[in-house]
CSV table of N, CA and C and ligand atoms in Angstrom, one decimal:
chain,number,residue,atom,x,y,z
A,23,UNK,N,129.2,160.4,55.8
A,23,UNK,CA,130.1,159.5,56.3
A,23,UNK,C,131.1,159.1,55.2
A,24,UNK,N,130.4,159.4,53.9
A,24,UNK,CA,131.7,159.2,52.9
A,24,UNK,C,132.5,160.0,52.8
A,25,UNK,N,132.3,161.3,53.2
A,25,UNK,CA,132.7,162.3,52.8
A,25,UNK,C,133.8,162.1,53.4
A,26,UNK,N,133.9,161.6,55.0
A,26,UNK,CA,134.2,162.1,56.0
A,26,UNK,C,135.5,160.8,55.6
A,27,UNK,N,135.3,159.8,55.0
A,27,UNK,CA,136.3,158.5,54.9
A,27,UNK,C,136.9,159.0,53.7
A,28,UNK,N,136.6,159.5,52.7
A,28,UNK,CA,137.4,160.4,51.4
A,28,UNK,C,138.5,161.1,52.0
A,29,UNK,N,138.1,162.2,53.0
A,29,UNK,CA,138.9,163.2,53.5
A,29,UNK,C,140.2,162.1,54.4
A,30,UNK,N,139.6,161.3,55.1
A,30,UNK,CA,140.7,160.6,55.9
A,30,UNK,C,141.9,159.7,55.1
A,31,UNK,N,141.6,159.8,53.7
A,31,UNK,CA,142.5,159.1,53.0
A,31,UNK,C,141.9,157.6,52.4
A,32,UNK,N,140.5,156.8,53.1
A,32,UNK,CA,139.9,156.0,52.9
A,32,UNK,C,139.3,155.8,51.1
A,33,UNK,N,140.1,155.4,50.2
A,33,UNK,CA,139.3,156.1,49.1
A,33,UNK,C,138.9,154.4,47.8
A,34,UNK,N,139.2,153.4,48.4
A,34,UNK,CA,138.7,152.3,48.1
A,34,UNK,C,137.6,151.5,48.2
A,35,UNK,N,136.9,151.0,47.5
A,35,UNK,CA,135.4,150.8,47.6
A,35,UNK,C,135.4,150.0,49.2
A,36,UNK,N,136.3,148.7,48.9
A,36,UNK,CA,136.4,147.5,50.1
A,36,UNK,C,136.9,148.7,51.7
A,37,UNK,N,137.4,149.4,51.6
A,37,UNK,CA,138.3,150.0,52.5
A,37,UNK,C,136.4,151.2,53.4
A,38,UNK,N,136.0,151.4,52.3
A,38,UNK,CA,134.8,151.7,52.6
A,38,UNK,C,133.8,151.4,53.9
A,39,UNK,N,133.6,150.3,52.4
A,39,UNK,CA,133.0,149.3,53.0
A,39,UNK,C,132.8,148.6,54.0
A,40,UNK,N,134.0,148.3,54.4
A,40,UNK,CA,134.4,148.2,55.7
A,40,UNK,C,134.4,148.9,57.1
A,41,UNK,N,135.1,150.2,56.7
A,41,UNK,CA,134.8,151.0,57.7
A,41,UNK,C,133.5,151.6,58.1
A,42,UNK,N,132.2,152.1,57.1
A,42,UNK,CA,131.4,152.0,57.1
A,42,UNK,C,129.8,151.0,57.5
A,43,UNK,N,130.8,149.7,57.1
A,43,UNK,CA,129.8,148.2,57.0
A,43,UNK,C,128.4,148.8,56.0
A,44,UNK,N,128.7,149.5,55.4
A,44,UNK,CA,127.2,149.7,54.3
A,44,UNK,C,127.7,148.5,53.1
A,45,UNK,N,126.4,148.0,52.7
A,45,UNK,CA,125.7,147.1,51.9
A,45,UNK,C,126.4,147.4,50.6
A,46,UNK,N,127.4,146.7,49.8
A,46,UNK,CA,127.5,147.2,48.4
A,46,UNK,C,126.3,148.0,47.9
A,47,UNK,N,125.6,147.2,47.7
A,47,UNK,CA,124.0,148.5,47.2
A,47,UNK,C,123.9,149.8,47.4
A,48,UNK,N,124.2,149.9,48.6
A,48,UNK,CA,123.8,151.1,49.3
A,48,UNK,C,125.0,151.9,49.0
A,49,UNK,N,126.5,151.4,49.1
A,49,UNK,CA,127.5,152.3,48.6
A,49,UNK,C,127.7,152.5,47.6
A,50,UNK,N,127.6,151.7,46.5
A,50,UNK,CA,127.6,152.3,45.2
A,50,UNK,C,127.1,153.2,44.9
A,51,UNK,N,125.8,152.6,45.1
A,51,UNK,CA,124.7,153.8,44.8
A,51,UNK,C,124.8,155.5,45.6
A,52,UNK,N,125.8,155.2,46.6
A,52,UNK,CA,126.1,156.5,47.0
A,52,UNK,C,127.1,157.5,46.7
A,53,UNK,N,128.0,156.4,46.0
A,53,UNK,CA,129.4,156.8,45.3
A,53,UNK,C,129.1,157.4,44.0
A,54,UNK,N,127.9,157.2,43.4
A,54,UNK,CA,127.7,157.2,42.3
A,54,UNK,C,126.6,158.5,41.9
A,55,UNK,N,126.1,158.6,43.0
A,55,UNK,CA,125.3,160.3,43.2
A,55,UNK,C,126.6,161.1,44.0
A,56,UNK,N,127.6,160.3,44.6
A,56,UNK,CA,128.7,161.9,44.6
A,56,UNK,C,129.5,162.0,43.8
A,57,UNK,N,129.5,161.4,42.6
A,57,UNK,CA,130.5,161.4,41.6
A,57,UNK,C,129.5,162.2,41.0
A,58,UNK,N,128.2,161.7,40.6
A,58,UNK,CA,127.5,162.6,39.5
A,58,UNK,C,127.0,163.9,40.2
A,59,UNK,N,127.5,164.5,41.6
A,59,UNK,CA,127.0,165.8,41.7
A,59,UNK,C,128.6,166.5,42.2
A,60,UNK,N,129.2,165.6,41.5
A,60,UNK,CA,130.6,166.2,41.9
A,60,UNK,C,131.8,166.8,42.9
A,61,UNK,N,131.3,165.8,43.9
A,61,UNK,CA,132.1,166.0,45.1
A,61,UNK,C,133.0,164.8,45.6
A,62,UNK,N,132.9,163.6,44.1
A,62,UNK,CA,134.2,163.1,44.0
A,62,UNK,C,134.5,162.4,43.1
A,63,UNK,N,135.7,162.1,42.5
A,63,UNK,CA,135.6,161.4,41.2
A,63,UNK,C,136.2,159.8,41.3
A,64,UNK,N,136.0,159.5,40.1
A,64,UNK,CA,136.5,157.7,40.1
A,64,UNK,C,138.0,158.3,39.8
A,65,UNK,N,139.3,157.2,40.3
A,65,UNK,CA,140.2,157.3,39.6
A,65,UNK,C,141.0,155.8,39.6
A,66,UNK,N,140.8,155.5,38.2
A,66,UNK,CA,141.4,154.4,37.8
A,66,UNK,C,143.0,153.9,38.4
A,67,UNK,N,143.0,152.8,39.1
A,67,UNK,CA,144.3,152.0,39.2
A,67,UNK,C,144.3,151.0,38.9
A,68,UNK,N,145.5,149.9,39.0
A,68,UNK,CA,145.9,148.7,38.9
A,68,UNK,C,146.2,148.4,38.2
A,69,UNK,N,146.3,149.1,36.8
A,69,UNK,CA,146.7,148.5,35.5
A,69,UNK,C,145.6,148.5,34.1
A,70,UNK,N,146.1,147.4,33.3
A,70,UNK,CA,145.0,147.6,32.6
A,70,UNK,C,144.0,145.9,32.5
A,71,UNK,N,144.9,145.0,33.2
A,71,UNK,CA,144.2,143.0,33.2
A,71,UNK,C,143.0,143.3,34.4
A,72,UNK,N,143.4,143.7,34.8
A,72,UNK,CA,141.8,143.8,36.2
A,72,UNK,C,141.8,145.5,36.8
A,73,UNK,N,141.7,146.2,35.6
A,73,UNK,CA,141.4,147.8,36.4
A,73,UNK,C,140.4,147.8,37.4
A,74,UNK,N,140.9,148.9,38.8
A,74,UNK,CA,139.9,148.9,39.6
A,74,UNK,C,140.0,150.7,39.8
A,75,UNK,N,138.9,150.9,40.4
A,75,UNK,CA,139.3,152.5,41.0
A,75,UNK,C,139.1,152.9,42.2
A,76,UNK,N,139.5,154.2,42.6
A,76,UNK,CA,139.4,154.7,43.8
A,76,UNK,C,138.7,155.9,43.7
A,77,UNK,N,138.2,156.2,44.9
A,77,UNK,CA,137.6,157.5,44.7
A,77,UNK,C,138.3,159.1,45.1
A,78,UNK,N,138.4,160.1,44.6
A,78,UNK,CA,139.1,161.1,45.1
A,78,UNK,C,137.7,162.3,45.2
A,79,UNK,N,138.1,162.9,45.6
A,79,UNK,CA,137.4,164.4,46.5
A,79,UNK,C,137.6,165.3,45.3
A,80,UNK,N,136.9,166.0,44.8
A,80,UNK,CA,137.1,166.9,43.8
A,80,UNK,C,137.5,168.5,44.6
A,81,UNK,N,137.6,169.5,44.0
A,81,UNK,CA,137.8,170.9,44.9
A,81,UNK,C,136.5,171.0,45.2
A,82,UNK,N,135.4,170.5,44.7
A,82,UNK,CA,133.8,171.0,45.4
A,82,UNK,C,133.6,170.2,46.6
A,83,UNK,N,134.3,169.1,46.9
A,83,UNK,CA,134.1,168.1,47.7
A,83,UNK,C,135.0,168.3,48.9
A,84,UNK,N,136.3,169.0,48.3
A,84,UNK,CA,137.4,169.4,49.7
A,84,UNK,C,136.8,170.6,50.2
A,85,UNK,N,135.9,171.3,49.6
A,85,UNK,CA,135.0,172.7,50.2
A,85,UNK,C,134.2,172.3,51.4
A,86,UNK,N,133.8,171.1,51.1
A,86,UNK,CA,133.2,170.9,51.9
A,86,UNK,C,133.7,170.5,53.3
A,87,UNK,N,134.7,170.4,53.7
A,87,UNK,CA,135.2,170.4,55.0
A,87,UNK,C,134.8,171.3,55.9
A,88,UNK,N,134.4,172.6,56.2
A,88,UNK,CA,134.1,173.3,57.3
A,88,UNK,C,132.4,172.5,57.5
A,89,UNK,N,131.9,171.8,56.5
A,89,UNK,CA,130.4,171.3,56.4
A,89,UNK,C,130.3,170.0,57.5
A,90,UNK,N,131.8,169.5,57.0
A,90,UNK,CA,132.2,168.1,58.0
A,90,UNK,C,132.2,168.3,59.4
A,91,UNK,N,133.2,169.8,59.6
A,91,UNK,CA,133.5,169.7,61.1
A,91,UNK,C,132.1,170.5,61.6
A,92,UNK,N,131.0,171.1,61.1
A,92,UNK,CA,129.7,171.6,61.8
A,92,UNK,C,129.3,170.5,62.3
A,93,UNK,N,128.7,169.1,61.0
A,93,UNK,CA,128.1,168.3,61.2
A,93,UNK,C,128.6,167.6,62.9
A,94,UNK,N,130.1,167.4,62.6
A,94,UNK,CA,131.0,166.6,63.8
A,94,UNK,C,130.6,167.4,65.0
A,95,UNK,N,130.5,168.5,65.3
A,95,UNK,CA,130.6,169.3,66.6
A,95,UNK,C,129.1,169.2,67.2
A,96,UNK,N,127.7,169.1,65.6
A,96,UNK,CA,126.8,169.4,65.6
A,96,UNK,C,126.3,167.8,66.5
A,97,UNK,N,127.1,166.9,66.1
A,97,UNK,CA,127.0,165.6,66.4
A,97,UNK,C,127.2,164.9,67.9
A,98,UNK,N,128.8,165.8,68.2
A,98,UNK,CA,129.1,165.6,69.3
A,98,UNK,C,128.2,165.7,70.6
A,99,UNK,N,127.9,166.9,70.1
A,99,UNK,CA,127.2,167.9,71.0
A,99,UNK,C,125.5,167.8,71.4
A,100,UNK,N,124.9,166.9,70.1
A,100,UNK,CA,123.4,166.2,70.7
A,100,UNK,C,123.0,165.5,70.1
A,101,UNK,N,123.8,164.0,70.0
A,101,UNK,CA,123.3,162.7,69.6
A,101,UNK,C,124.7,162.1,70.4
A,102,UNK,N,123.8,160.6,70.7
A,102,UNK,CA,124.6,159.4,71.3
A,102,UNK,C,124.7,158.6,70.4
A,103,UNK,N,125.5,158.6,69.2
A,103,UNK,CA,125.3,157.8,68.2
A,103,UNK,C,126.6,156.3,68.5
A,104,UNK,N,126.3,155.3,68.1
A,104,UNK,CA,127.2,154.3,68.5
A,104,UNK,C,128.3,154.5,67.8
A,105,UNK,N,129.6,154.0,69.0
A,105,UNK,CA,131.0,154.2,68.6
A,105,UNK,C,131.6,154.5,67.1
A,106,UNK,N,131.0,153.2,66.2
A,106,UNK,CA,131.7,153.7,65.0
A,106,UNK,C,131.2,154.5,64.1
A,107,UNK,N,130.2,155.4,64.5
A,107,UNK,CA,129.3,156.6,63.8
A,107,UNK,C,129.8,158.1,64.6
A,108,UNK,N,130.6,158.2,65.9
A,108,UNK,CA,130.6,158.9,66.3
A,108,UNK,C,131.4,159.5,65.7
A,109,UNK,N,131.5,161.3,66.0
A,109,UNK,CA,132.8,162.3,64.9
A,109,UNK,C,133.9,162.0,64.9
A,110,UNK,N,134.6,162.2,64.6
A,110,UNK,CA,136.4,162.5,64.3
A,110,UNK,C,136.2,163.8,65.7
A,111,UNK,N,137.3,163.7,66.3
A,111,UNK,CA,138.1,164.4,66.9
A,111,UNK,C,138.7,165.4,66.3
A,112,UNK,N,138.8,166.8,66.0
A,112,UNK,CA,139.0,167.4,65.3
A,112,UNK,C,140.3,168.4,65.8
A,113,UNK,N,141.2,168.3,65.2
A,113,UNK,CA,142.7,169.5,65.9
A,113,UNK,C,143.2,170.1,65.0
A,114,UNK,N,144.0,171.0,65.6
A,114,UNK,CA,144.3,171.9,64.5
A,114,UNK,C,145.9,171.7,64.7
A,115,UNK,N,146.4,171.6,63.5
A,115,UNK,CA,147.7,170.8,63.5
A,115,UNK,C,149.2,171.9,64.0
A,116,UNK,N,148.6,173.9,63.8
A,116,UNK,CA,149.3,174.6,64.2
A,116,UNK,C,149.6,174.3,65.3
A,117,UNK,N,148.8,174.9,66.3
A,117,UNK,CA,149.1,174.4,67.7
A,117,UNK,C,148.6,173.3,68.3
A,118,UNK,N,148.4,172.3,67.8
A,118,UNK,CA,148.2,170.6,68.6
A,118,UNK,C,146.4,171.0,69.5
A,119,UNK,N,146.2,172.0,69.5
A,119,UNK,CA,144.5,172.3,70.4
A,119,UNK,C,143.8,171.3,69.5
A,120,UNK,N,142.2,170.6,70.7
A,120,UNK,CA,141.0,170.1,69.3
A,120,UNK,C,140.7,171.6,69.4
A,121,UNK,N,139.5,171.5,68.4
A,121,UNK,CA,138.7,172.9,68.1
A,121,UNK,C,137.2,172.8,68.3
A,122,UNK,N,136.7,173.4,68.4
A,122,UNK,CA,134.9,173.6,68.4
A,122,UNK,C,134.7,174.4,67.5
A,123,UNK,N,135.3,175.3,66.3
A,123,UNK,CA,134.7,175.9,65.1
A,123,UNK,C,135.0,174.7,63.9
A,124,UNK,N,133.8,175.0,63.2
A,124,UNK,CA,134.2,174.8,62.2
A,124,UNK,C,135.0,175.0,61.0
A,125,UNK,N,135.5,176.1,61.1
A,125,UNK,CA,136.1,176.2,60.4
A,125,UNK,C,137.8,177.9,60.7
A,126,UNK,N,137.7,177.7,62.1
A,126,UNK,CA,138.8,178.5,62.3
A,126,UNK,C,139.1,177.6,63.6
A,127,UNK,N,140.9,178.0,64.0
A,127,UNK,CA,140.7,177.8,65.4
A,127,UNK,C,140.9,178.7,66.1
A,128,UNK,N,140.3,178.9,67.0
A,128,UNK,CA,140.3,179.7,67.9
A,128,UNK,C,141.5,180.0,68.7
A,129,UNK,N,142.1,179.0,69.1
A,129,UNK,CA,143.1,179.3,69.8
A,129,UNK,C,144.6,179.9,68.9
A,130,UNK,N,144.9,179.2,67.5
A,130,UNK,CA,145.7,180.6,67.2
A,130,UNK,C,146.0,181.1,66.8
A,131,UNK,N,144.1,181.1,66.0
A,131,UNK,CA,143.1,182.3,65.2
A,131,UNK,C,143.2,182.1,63.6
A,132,UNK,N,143.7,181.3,63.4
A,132,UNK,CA,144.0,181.2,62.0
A,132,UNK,C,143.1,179.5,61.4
A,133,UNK,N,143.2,179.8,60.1
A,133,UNK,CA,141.8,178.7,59.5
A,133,UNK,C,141.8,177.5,59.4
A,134,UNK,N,141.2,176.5,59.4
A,134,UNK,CA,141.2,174.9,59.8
A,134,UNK,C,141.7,174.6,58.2
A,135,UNK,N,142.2,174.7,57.5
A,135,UNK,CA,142.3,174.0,56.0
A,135,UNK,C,142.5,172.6,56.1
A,136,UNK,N,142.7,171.8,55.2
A,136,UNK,CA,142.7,170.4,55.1
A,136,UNK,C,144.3,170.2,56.0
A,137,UNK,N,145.2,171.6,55.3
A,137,UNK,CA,146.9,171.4,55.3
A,137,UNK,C,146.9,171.6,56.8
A,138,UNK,N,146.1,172.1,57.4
A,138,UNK,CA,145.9,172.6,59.4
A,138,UNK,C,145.5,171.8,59.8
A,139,UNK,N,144.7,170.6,59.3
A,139,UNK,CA,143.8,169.6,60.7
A,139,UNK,C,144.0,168.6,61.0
A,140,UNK,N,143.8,167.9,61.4
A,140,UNK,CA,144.1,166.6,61.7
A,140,UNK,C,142.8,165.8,62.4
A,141,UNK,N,142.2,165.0,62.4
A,141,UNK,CA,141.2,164.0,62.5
A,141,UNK,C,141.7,162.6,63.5
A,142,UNK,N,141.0,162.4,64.1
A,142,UNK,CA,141.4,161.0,65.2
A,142,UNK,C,140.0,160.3,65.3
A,143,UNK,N,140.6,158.9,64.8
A,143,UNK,CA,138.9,158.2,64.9
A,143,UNK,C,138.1,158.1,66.0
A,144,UNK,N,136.8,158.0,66.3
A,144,UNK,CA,136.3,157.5,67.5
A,144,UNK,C,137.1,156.7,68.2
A,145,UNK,N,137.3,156.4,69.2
A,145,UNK,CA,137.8,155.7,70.1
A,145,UNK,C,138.7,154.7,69.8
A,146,UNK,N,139.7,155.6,68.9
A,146,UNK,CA,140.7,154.7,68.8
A,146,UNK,C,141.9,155.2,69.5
A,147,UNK,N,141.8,156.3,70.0
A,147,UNK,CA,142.7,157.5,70.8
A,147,UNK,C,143.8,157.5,69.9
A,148,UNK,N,144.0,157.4,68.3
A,148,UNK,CA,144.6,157.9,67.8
A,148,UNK,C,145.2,157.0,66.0
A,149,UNK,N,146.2,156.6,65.5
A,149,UNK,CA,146.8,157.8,65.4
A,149,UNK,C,145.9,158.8,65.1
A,150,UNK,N,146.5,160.4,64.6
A,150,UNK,CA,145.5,161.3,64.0
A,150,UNK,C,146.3,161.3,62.7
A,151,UNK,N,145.0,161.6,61.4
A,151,UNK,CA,144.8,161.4,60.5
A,151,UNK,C,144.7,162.9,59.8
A,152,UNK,N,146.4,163.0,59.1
A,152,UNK,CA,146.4,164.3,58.4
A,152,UNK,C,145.8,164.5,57.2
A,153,UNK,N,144.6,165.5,57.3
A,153,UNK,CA,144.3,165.2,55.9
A,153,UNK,C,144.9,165.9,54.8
A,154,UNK,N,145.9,166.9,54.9
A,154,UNK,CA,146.7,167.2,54.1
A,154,UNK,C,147.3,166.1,53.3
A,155,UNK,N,147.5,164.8,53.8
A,155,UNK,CA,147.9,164.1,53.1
A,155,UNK,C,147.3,163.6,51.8
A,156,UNK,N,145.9,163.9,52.2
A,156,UNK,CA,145.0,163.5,50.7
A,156,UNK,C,145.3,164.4,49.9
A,157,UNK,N,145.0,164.0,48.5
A,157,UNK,CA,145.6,164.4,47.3
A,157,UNK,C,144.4,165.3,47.2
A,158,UNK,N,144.8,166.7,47.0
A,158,UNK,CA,143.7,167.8,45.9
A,158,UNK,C,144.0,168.1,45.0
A,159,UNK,N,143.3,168.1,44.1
A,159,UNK,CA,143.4,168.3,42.7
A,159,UNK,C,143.7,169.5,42.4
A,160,UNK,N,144.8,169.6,40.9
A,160,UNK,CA,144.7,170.7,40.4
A,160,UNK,C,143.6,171.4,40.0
A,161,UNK,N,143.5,172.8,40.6
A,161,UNK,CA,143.1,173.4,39.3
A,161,UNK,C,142.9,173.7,38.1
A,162,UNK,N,141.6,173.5,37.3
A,162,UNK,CA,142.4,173.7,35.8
A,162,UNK,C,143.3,175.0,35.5
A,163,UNK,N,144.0,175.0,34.4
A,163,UNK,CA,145.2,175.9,34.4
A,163,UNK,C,146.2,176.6,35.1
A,164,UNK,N,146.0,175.8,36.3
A,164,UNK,CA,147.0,176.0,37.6
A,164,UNK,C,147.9,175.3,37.1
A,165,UNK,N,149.4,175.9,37.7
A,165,UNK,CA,150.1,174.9,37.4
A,165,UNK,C,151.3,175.1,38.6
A,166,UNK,N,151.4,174.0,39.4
A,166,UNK,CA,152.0,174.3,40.7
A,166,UNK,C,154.0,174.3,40.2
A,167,UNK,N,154.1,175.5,40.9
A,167,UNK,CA,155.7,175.7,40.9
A,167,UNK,C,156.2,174.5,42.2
A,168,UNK,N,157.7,174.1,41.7
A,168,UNK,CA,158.5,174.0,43.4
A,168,UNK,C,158.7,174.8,44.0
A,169,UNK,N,159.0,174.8,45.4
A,169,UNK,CA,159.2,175.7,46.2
A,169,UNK,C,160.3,176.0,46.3
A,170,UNK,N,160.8,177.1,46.4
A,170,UNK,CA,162.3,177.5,46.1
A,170,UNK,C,163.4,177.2,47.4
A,171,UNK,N,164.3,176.8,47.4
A,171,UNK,CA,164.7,176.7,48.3
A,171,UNK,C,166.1,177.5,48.6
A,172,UNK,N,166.8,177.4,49.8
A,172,UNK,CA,167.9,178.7,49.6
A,172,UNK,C,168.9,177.8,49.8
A,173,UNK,N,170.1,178.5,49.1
A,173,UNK,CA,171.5,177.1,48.8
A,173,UNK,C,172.1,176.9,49.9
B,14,LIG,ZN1,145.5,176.2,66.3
């Protein structure tokens, strides 16, 4: 479920917390076994009088996305879990379809990436939540060009 609130852009302990309702105890302590197994890291904001951080998704932790949409389909498909546990609605942002793979869509055959999907909360009938929007980390010694454009 954290995974799943990292991916949607949720990356604030309170913002969490909230969405979640887990017990400070229980989220730290869960923030703090996915930082130390590396599927997300702290990143300091606010300044430096009252620094606070946020958490981001490392590249081992954006991998895990085809893992999210199994679990989601796996979910849909045989548990009645209450409203705010239930999956994300899953679409694929090429052609507007939801999907049932995890990790392709079928309809116009090409791969669910972060930059392709889009997520809609339980029963909120929307908005949908691009996760391309979340920030991925460089690679080390990558170094991203602009994209060129024509005059
Ligand atoms: Zn599609």
């Amino acid at each position: 479920m954290i995974l799943r609130e990292l991916f949607a852009g949720n990356a604030r302990f309170e913002g969490l917390r909230t969405e979640l309702g887990a017990s400070d105890n229980v989220l730290a302590t869960r923030l703090a076994r996915m930082t130390e197994a590396g599927l997300a890291e702290r990143i300091p904001y606010g300044g430096t009088v009252r620094p606070r951080v946020e958490y981001r998704l490392t590249d081992a932790g954006h991998d895990a996305l085809p893992v999210l949409h199994a679990l989601a389909h796996w979910g849909a498909k045989h548990t009645a879990a209450p409203e705010r546990a239930r999956p994300m609605a899953i679409t694929c942002t090429g052609c507007g379809r939801p999907t049932r793979s995890a990790d392709w869509c079928t309809t116009c055959d090409r791969p669910l990436t972060t930059e392709r999907t889009a997520w809609t909360r339980p029963g909120t009938g929307g908005p949908p939540i691009r996760l391309a929007s979340v920030v991925r980390p460089a690679s080390p010694g990558t170094h991203v060009q602009p994209k060129e454009t024509n005059p």
